[in-house]
Amino acid sequence: MKVLVTGGAGYIGSVCTRLLVDAGYEVVVIDNLAHGHRSAVTPSARLVIADLGDAAALDRVIMQEKPDAVMHFAGRIEVEESMRQPDLYFYTNVACGINLLNSCLRYRVNRFIFSSTAAVYGVPETVPLTEEMPRNPANPYGASKMIFEQLLEAYSRAGNLRYCTLRYFNVAGAYAGLGEDHRPETHLIPRILRSVLNPGETFRIYGEDYPTPDGTCIRDYIHVYDLARAHLLALQALGERNLVYNLGSERGYSVREVFATAEKVTGREIKYEIAPRRPGDVPVLVASARKIRTELGWQPQLTLEDMLRDAWEWHQKHPRGYPD
Ligand code: UDP
């Protein structure tokens, strides 16, 4: 089976590509390398450098490659940036996504796995979050992902497309030499670890006045390996029915708890400052992953400490990130 992976040079896309190749799938990666890294693409996958904004190029790739399925990772992912520049989010995550859906429609690619996010829920009334809870995004990033979910629903109703939407909670860790290298880096775990390696970078806690036990935001962290495994299960399960699953470990950790785990794993006392809240952040996000556990038999195997250990090893080996 051949799988087209958009954004396969990025953090999660590269790990999924690796798992797909290891499982015997033929993989074609499409990435514009704006945020991805050439050396993150497993050599046995084919890399096509193209932009999803270029509908003609996308059509050519899909027509020539005739993939059996698409895994769509390419997109913008920063809440704060989306508050400042919503246009970027609706262009990349929605308009470019429509190009991809149209190419799939034209060339009859009927299986689609989509990287969505817990941000589609907005500020939840209760946690853990289940898939049936209303989508009510609190920022343009979440809104752009929700709109693409709705587009998938509409394209599916109109034709043969079958999709699996996977709503990621907070992904961390590294796998098989593939780690997190966003530029700029905004995510909690790499930020803490980079502040250890680069004494010039002081780690900041964004807000300690949230309505949580220690005042810092609570998130549900999931290891990138566990997350990637779920994509392979979803691909195998995609039949007549469309699927929507949360992907989290069902445990909430505060920023301070993650920080304390980082100190334990690195064996260092890490400096930090308290900074104002970051616009767009919601106080608590914790998944119920019961649906994917019961329907696909998926279970997270790795803990927060594993995520920090693997990320720490990767950052020590790549203090400046990927070479390209
Ligand atoms: N965070 C922080 N300092 C940082 C980066 C993140 O305090 O340098 C906090 C952020 O406010 C949020 C949590 O860590 O509450 C997780 O943020 P991240 O950007 O990793 O993921 P998000 O939940 O926004 O997708």
mmCIF file of N, CA, C and O in Angstrom, residues 23 28 60 75 83-85 92 96 98 104 132 152 171 177 186 196 206-208 238 251 261 282 295 318:
data_model
loop_
_atom_site.group_PDB
_atom_site.id
_atom_site.type_symbol
_atom_site.label_atom_id
_atom_site.label_comp_id
_atom_site.label_asym_id
_atom_site.label_seq_id
_atom_site.Cartn_x
_atom_site.Cartn_y
_atom_site.Cartn_z
ATOM 1 N N ALA A 23 6.866 -0.626 8.750
ATOM 2 C CA ALA A 23 5.766 -1.601 8.675
ATOM 3 C C ALA A 23 5.551 -2.111 7.241
ATOM 4 O O ALA A 23 4.619 -2.873 6.986
ATOM 5 N N VAL A 28 5.425 8.243 0.153
ATOM 6 C CA VAL A 28 5.860 9.435 -0.574
ATOM 7 C C VAL A 28 5.577 10.620 0.341
ATOM 8 O O VAL A 28 4.448 10.808 0.795
ATOM 9 N N ARG A 60 -0.228 16.955 -9.886
ATOM 10 C CA ARG A 60 0.767 16.129 -10.585
ATOM 11 C C ARG A 60 1.275 15.009 -9.688
ATOM 12 O O ARG A 60 1.358 13.858 -10.101
ATOM 13 N N GLY A 75 0.927 21.735 8.199
ATOM 14 C CA GLY A 75 0.064 22.796 8.711
ATOM 15 C C GLY A 75 0.801 23.670 9.691
ATOM 16 O O GLY A 75 1.946 23.384 10.065
ATOM 17 N N MET A 83 -3.041 33.910 16.891
ATOM 18 C CA MET A 83 -3.744 35.070 17.447
ATOM 19 C C MET A 83 -3.255 36.354 16.763
ATOM 20 O O MET A 83 -3.997 37.308 16.605
ATOM 21 N N ARG A 84 -1.966 36.358 16.378
ATOM 22 C CA ARG A 84 -1.405 37.562 15.745
ATOM 23 C C ARG A 84 -1.651 37.570 14.242
ATOM 24 O O ARG A 84 -1.859 38.611 13.641
ATOM 25 N N GLN A 85 -1.567 36.382 13.619
ATOM 26 C CA GLN A 85 -1.662 36.308 12.156
ATOM 27 C C GLN A 85 -2.653 35.213 11.737
ATOM 28 O O GLN A 85 -2.239 34.186 11.176
ATOM 29 N N THR A 92 -2.983 28.282 5.246
ATOM 30 C CA THR A 92 -2.265 26.996 5.225
ATOM 31 C C THR A 92 -3.179 25.842 5.640
ATOM 32 O O THR A 92 -3.227 24.812 4.971
ATOM 33 N N CYS A 96 -4.972 25.563 1.700
ATOM 34 C CA CYS A 96 -4.066 24.543 1.142
ATOM 35 C C CYS A 96 -4.659 23.151 1.342
ATOM 36 O O CYS A 96 -4.512 22.272 0.487
ATOM 37 N N ILE A 98 -7.773 22.446 1.209
ATOM 38 C CA ILE A 98 -8.800 22.257 0.168
ATOM 39 C C ILE A 98 -8.143 21.788 -1.133
ATOM 40 O O ILE A 98 -8.670 20.910 -1.826
ATOM 41 N N CYS A 104 -7.423 14.794 -4.105
ATOM 42 C CA CYS A 104 -7.870 13.447 -3.701
ATOM 43 C C CYS A 104 -9.168 13.082 -4.407
ATOM 44 O O CYS A 104 -9.345 11.953 -4.871
ATOM 45 N N GLU A 132 -17.472 13.597 21.593
ATOM 46 C CA GLU A 132 -18.829 14.109 21.339
ATOM 47 C C GLU A 132 -19.005 15.534 21.829
ATOM 48 O O GLU A 132 -20.001 16.195 21.510
ATOM 49 N N LEU A 152 -13.789 17.861 5.709
ATOM 50 C CA LEU A 152 -13.690 16.407 5.530
ATOM 51 C C LEU A 152 -15.071 15.759 5.618
ATOM 52 O O LEU A 152 -15.412 14.885 4.826
ATOM 53 N N VAL A 171 1.961 16.630 22.176
ATOM 54 C CA VAL A 171 2.877 15.587 21.710
ATOM 55 C C VAL A 171 4.312 15.945 22.106
ATOM 56 O O VAL A 171 4.720 17.107 21.977
ATOM 57 N N GLY A 177 15.931 8.739 16.462
ATOM 58 C CA GLY A 177 16.748 9.859 15.968
ATOM 59 C C GLY A 177 15.934 11.008 15.397
ATOM 60 O O GLY A 177 16.488 11.932 14.799
ATOM 61 N N THR A 186 8.227 26.931 20.251
ATOM 62 C CA THR A 186 7.275 27.531 21.202
ATOM 63 C C THR A 186 6.806 26.511 22.228
ATOM 64 O O THR A 186 6.160 26.880 23.201
ATOM 65 N N VAL A 196 18.275 24.514 29.208
ATOM 66 C CA VAL A 196 19.364 23.838 29.922
ATOM 67 C C VAL A 196 20.628 23.861 29.059
ATOM 68 O O VAL A 196 21.729 24.106 29.541
ATOM 69 N N TYR A 206 4.401 30.627 31.431
ATOM 70 C CA TYR A 206 3.405 31.610 30.985
ATOM 71 C C TYR A 206 2.167 31.575 31.884
ATOM 72 O O TYR A 206 1.197 30.888 31.574
ATOM 73 N N GLY A 207 2.233 32.282 32.975
ATOM 74 C CA GLY A 207 1.055 32.439 33.831
ATOM 75 C C GLY A 207 1.020 31.433 34.964
ATOM 76 O O GLY A 207 1.162 30.233 34.743
ATOM 77 N N GLU A 208 0.878 31.956 36.182
ATOM 78 C CA GLU A 208 0.681 31.046 37.325
ATOM 79 C C GLU A 208 -0.557 31.481 38.121
ATOM 80 O O GLU A 208 -0.647 31.282 39.314
ATOM 81 N N LEU A 238 -9.594 1.963 8.776
ATOM 82 C CA LEU A 238 -10.461 2.806 7.955
ATOM 83 C C LEU A 238 -11.179 1.966 6.897
ATOM 84 O O LEU A 238 -10.561 1.468 5.968
ATOM 85 N N ARG A 251 -3.976 11.762 31.241
ATOM 86 C CA ARG A 251 -3.457 12.275 32.508
ATOM 87 C C ARG A 251 -3.054 13.720 32.305
ATOM 88 O O ARG A 251 -2.409 14.050 31.302
ATOM 89 N N THR A 261 9.690 17.333 36.299
ATOM 90 C CA THR A 261 10.128 16.080 35.649
ATOM 91 C C THR A 261 11.374 16.342 34.804
ATOM 92 O O THR A 261 12.284 15.513 34.744
ATOM 93 N N VAL A 282 -5.637 27.907 27.074
ATOM 94 C CA VAL A 282 -6.769 27.556 27.942
ATOM 95 C C VAL A 282 -6.222 26.837 29.170
ATOM 96 O O VAL A 282 -5.171 26.221 29.105
ATOM 97 N N GLU A 295 -12.130 0.936 20.600
ATOM 98 C CA GLU A 295 -12.433 0.577 19.204
ATOM 99 C C GLU A 295 -11.218 0.042 18.454
ATOM 100 O O GLU A 295 -11.337 -0.852 17.629
ATOM 101 N N HIS A 318 21.488 16.948 19.311
ATOM 102 C CA HIS A 318 21.214 17.953 18.267
ATOM 103 C C HIS A 318 21.034 19.315 18.931
ATOM 104 O O HIS A 318 19.935 19.891 18.867
#
